[in-house]
Short mmCIF file of C-alpha atoms and ligand atoms in Angstrom, two decimals:
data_model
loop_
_atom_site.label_atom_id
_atom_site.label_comp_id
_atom_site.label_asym_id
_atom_site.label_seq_id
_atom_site.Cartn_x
_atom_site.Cartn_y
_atom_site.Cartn_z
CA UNK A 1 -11.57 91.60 125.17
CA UNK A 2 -12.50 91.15 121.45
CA UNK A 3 -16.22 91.59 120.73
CA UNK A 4 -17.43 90.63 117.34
CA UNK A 5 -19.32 92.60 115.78
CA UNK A 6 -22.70 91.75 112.87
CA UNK A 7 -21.48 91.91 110.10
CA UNK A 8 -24.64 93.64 109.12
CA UNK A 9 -23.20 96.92 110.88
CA UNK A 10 -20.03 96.96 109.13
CA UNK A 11 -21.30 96.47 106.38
CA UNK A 12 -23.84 99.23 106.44
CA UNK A 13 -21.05 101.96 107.63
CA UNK A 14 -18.88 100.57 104.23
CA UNK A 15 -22.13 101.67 102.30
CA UNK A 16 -21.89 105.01 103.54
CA UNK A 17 -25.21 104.12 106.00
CA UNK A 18 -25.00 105.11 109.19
CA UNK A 19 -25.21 102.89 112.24
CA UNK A 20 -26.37 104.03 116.11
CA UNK A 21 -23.49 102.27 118.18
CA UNK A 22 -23.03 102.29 122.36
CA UNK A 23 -19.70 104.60 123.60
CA UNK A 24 -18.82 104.93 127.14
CA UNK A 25 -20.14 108.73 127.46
CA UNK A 26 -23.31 108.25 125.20
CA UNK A 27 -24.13 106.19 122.29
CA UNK A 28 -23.40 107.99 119.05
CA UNK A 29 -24.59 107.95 115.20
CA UNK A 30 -21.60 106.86 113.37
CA UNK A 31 -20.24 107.16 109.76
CA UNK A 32 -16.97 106.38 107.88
CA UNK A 33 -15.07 109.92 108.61
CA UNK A 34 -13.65 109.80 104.48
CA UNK A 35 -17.47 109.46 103.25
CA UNK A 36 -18.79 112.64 102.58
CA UNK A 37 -22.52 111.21 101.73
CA UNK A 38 -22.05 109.30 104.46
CA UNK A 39 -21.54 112.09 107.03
CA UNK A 40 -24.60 114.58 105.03
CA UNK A 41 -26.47 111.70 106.47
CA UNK A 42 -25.21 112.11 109.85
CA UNK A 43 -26.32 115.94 109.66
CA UNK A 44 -29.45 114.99 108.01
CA UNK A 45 -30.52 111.99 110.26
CA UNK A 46 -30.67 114.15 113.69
CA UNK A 47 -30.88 117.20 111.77
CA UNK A 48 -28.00 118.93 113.18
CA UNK A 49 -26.83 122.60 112.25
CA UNK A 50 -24.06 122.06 109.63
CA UNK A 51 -21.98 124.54 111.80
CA UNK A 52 -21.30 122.25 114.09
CA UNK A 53 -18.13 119.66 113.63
CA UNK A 54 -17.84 116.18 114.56
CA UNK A 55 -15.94 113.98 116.89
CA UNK A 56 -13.80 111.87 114.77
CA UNK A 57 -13.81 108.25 116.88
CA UNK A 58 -10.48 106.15 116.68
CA UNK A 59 -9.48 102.31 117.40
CA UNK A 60 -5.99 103.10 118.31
CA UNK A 61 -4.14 106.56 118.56
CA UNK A 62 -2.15 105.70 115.68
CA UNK A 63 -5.18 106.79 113.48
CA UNK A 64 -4.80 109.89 114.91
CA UNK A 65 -2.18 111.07 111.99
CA UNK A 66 -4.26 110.85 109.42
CA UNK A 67 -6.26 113.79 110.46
CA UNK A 68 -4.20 116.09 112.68
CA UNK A 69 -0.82 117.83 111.21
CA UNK A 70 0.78 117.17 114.41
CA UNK A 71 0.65 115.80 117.81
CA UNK A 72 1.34 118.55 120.59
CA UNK A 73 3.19 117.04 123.38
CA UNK A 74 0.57 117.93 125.94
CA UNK A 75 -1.79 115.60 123.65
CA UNK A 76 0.82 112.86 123.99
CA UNK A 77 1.20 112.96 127.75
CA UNK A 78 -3.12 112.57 127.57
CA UNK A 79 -3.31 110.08 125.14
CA UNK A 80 -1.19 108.11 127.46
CA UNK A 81 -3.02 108.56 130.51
CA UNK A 82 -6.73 108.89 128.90
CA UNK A 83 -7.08 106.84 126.43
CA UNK A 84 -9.29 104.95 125.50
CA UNK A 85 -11.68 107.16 127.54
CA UNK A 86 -13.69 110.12 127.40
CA UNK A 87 -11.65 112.35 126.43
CA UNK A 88 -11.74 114.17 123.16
CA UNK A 89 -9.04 116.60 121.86
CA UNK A 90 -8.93 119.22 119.78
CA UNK A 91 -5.55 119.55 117.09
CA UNK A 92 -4.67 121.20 114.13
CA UNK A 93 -6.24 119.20 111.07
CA UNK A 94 -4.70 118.23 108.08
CA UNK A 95 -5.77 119.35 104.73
CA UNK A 96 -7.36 116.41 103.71
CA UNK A 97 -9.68 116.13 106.46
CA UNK A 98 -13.26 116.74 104.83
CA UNK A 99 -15.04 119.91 105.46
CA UNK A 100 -18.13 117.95 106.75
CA UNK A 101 -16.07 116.89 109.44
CA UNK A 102 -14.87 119.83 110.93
CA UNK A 103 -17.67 122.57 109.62
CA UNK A 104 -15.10 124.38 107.52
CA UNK A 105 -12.54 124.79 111.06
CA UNK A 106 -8.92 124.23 110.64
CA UNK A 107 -9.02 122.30 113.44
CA UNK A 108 -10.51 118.41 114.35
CA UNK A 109 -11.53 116.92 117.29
CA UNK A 110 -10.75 112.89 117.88
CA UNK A 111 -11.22 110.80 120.60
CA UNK A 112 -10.31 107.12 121.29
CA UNK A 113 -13.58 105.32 123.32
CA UNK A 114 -13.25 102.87 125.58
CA UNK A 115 -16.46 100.76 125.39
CA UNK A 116 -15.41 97.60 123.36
CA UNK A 117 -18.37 97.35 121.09
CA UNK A 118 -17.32 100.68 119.65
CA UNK A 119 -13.49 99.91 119.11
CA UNK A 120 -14.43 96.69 117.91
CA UNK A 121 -16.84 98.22 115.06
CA UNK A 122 -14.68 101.13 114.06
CA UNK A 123 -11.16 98.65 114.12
CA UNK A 124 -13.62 96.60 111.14
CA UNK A 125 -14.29 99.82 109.33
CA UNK A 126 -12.76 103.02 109.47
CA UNK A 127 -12.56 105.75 111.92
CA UNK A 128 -16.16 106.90 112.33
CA UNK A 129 -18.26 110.58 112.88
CA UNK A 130 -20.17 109.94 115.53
CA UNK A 131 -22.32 112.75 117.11
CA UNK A 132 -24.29 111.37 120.11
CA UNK A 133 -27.50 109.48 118.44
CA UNK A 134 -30.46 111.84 119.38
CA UNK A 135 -32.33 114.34 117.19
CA UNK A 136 -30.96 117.51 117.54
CA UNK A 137 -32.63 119.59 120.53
CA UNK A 138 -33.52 115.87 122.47
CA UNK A 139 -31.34 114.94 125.42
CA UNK A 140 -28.50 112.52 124.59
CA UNK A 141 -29.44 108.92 124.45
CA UNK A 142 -27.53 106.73 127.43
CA UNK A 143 -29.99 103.38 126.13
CA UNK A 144 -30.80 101.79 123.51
CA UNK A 145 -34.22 102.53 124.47
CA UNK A 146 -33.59 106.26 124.05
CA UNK A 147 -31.70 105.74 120.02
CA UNK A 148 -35.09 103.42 119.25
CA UNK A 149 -37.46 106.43 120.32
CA UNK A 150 -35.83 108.90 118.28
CA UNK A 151 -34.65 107.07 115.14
CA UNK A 152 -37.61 104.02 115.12
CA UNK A 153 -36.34 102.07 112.31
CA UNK A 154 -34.76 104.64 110.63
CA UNK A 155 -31.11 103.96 111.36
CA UNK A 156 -29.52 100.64 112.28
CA UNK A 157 -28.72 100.70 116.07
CA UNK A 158 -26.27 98.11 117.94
CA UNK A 159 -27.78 97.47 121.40
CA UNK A 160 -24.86 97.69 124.20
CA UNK A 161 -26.99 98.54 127.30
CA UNK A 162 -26.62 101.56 129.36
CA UNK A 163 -24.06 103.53 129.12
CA UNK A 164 -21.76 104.25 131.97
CA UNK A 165 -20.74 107.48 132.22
CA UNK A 166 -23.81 109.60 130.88
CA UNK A 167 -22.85 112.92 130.01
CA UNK A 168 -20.45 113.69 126.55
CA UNK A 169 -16.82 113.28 126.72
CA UNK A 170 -14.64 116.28 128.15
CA UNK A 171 -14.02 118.26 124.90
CA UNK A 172 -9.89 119.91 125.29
CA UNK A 173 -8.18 122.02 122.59
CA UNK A 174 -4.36 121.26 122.79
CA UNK A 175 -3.81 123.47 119.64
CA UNK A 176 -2.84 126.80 121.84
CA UNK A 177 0.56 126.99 124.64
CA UNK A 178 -1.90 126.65 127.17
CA UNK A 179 -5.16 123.82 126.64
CA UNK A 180 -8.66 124.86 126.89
CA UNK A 181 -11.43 122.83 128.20
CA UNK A 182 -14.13 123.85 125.61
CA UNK A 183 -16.78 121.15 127.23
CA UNK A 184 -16.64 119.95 130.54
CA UNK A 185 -16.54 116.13 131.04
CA UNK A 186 -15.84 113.18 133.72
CA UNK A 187 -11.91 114.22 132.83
CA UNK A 188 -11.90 117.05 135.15
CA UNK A 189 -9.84 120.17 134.87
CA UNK A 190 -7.84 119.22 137.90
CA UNK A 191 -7.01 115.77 136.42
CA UNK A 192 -5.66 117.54 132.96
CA UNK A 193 -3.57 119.64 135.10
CA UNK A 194 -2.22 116.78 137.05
CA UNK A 195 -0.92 114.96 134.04
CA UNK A 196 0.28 118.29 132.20
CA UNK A 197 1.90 119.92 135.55
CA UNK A 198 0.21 122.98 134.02
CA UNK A 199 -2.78 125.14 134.47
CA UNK A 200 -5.37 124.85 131.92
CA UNK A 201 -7.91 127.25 130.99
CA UNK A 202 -11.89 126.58 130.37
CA UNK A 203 -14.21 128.18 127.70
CA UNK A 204 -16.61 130.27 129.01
CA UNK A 205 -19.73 128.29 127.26
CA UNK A 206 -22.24 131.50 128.37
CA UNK A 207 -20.43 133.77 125.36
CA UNK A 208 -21.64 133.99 121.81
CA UNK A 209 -19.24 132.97 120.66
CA UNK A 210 -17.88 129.55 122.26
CA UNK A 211 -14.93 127.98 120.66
CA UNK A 212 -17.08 124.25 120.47
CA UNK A 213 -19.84 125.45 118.57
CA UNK A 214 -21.95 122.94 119.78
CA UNK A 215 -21.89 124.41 123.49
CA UNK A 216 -24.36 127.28 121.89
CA UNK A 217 -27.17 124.54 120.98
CA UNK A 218 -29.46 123.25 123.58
CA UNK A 219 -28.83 119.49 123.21
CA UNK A 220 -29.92 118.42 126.67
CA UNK A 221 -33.92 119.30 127.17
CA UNK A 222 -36.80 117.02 127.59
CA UNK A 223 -40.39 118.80 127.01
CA UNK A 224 -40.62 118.81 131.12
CA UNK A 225 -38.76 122.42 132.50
CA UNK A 226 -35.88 121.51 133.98
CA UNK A 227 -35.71 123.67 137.39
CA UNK A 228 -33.16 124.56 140.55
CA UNK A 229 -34.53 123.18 143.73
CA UNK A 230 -35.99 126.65 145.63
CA UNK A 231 -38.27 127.47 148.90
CA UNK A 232 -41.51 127.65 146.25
CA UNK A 233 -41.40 124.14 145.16
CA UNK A 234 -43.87 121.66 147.09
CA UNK A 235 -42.56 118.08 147.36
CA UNK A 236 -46.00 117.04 147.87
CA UNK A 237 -46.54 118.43 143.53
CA UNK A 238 -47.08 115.51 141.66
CA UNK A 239 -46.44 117.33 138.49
CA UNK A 240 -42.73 117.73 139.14
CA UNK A 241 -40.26 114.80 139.61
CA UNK A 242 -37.77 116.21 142.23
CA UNK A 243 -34.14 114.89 141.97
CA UNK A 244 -32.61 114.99 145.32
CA UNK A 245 -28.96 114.66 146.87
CA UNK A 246 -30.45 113.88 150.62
CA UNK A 247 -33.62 113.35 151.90
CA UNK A 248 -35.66 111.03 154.30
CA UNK A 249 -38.69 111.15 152.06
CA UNK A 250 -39.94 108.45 150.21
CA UNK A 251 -42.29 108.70 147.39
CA UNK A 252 -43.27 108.24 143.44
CA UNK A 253 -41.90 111.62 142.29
CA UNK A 254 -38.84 111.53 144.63
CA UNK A 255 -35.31 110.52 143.58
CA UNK A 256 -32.86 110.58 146.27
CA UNK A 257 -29.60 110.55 144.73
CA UNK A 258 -27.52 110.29 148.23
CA UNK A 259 -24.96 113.02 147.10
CA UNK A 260 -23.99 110.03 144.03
CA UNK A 261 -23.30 112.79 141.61
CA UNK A 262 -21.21 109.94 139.40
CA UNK A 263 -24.97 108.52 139.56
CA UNK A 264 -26.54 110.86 138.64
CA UNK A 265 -24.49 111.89 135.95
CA UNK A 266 -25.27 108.19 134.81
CA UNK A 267 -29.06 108.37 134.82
CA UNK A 268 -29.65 112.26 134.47
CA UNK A 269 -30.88 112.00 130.54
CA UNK A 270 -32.52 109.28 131.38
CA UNK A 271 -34.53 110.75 134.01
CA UNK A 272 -35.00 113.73 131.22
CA UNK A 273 -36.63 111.37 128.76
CA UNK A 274 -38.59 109.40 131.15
CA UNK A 275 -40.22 112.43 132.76
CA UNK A 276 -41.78 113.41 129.35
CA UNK A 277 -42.97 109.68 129.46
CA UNK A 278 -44.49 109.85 132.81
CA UNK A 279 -46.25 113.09 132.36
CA UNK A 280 -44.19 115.30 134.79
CA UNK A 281 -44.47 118.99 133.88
CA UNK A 282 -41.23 120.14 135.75
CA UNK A 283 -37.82 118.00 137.06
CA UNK A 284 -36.64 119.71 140.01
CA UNK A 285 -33.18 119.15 141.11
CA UNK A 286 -31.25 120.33 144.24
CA UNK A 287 -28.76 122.81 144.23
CA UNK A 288 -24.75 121.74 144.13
CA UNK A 289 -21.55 123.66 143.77
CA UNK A 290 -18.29 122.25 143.42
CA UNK A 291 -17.52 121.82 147.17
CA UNK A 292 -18.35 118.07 147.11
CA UNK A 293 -15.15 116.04 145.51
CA UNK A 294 -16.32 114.77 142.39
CA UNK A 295 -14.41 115.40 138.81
CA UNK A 296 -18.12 114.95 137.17
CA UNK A 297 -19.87 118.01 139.21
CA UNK A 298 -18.67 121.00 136.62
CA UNK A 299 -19.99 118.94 133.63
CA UNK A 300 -23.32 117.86 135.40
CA UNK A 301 -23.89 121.58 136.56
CA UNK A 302 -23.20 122.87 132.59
CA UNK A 303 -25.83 120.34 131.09
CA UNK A 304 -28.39 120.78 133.65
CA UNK A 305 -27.78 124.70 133.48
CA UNK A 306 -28.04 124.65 129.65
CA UNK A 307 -31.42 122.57 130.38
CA UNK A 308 -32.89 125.08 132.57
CA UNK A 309 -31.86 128.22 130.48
CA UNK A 310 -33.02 127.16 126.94
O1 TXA B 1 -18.97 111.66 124.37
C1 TXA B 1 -19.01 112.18 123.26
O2 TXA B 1 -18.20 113.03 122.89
C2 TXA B 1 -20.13 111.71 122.31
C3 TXA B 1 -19.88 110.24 121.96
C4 TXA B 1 -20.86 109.72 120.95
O3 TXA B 1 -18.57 110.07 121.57
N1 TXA B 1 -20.17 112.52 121.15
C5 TXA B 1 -20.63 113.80 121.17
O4 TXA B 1 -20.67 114.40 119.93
O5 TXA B 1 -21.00 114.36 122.18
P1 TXA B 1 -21.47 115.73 119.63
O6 TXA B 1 -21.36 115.88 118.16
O7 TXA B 1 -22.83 115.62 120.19
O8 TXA B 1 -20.64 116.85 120.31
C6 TXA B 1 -19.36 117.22 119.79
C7 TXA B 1 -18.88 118.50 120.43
C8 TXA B 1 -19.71 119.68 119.96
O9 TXA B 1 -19.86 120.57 121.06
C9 TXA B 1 -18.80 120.28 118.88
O10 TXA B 1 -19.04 121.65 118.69
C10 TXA B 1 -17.42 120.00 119.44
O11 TXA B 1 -17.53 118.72 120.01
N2 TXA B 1 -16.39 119.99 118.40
C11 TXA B 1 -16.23 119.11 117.38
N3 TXA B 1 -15.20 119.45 116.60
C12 TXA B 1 -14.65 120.57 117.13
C13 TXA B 1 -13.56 121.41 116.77
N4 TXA B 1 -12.80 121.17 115.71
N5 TXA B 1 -13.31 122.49 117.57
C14 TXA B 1 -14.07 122.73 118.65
N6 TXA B 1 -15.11 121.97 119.04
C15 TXA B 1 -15.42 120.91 118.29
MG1 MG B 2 -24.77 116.06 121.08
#
């Protein structure tokens, strides 16, 4: 499917401005990845540590060797199965690629998206920077709704509805003999290792040091505490919105997910930001481990832990 896309927004991202565009993760602030003014804006707009490198967003993997010095054949083997998708990966860069991009690394991380709108806009342009489109410390924005409240008029935004997925793309390095997940996403570790016929390792985000900067911000908090479900909470509290995988109770402040974790994955930021709008003091939100088959479950449990720790 082609979509076409105002020429208004292409325009603006060949000016070096920077246009709020819909992905299939989360919508993202996007810039022309060779604009250096254009990407300071990027950094200045949701005023974003300048430690912290971009995703570099492709129309076609092609585009991928003009920023990484070579293409591992793990990387291949994912392209081919992933792509477009949310999956970003993590190479070696080439020299050219501009320090903005990659925070003075020697590495760069690119993804292919799948949502059309976003293919379409960066296939009329360039490859873009695109950080998700909230002010730095806000949870990501999955609406337009969300982009509006944190930018106002201040950036161009293209509307593309909700997203679908709802937390950020899974974040692998391929540049080591064995890949690291350094930020858990809907691509699951199991699925990487299915396609590899390897074992794959995963970051520890809790260190000081994690190799994706970015997992040491707090990116994913409303002004409500986010809070495990425990024997002290009282459902009847209409100061906390509970989020729940099974219950028989229906009322205002309840959410009963039905063990959906794909849905709630989906509507989880969402639920973030509209809390703060409704007033809620706390979101409460019922204890899960791994044990229920879902690739999504390790990503949802490292936002929502990062929004209850920070
Ligand atoms: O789903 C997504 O990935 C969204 C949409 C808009 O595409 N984008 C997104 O971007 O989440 P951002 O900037 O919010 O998060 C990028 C993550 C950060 O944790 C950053 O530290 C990491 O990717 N990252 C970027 N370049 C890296 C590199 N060269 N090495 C390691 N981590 C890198
Ligand atoms: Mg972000």
């Amino acid at each position: 499917m082609i979509v076409n896309i105002d020429q208004k927004y292409i325009n603006a991202i060949k000016f070096g401005e920077v246009v709020a565009f819909p992905t299939e993760t989360v919508y993202g602030l996007g810039a022309d990845a060779w604009n250096p003014e254009a990407i300071a804006k990027v950094f200045k707009t949701k005023g974003r540590p300048s430690d912290n490198p971009l995703i570099v967003h492709v129309a076609d993997p092609s585009q991928i060797n003009d920023f990484a010095s070579s293409i591992p054949e793990a990387a291949q083997l994912l392209i081919e199965e992933f792509w477009p998708g949310p999956l970003t990966l993590v190479f070696n860069k080439r020299p050219e690629v501009l320090d903005a991009v990659t925070a003075g690394l020697n590495t760069v991380a690119i993804r292919m998206p799948s949502n059309e709108i976003a293919l379409s806009l960066i296939a009329n342009t360039n490859p873009l920077v695109a950080p998700s489109a909230n002010k730095s410390g806000t949870p990501s924005p999955t609406k337009y709704t969300h982009v509006k409240a944190d930018f106002d008029d201040s950036v161009l935004i293209i509307n593309g509805g909700s997203t679908q997925v709802g937390l950020e793309s899974t974040v692998l390095d391929v540049t080591g003999t064995e890949p690291m997940i350094l930020r858990p996403g809907v691509i699951g570790k199991e699925d990487i290792e299915r396609v590899l016929g390897q074992k794959i390792s995963v970051d520890d985000s809790n260190s000081e040091q994690p190799k994706s900067p970015g997992q040491k911000y707090s990116h994913y908090k409303p002004k409500a505490e986010i809070q495990w479900l425990n024997s002290d909470h009282d459902l009847e509290d209409s100061s906390s919105l509970f989020l729940l995988l099974n219950t028989e109770f229906e009322q205002s402040n309840i959410i009963n997910y039905d063990q959906d974790f794909d849905l709630l994955a989906r509507e989880l930021y969402d639920r973030f930001r509209q809390a703060d709008i409704d007033g809620y003091k706390q979101v409460v939100i019922e204890p899960f481990d791994d044990r229920y088959e879902s690739t999504i479950i390790p990503a949802l449990l490292n936002r929502i832990e990062k929004a209850t720790s920070l």
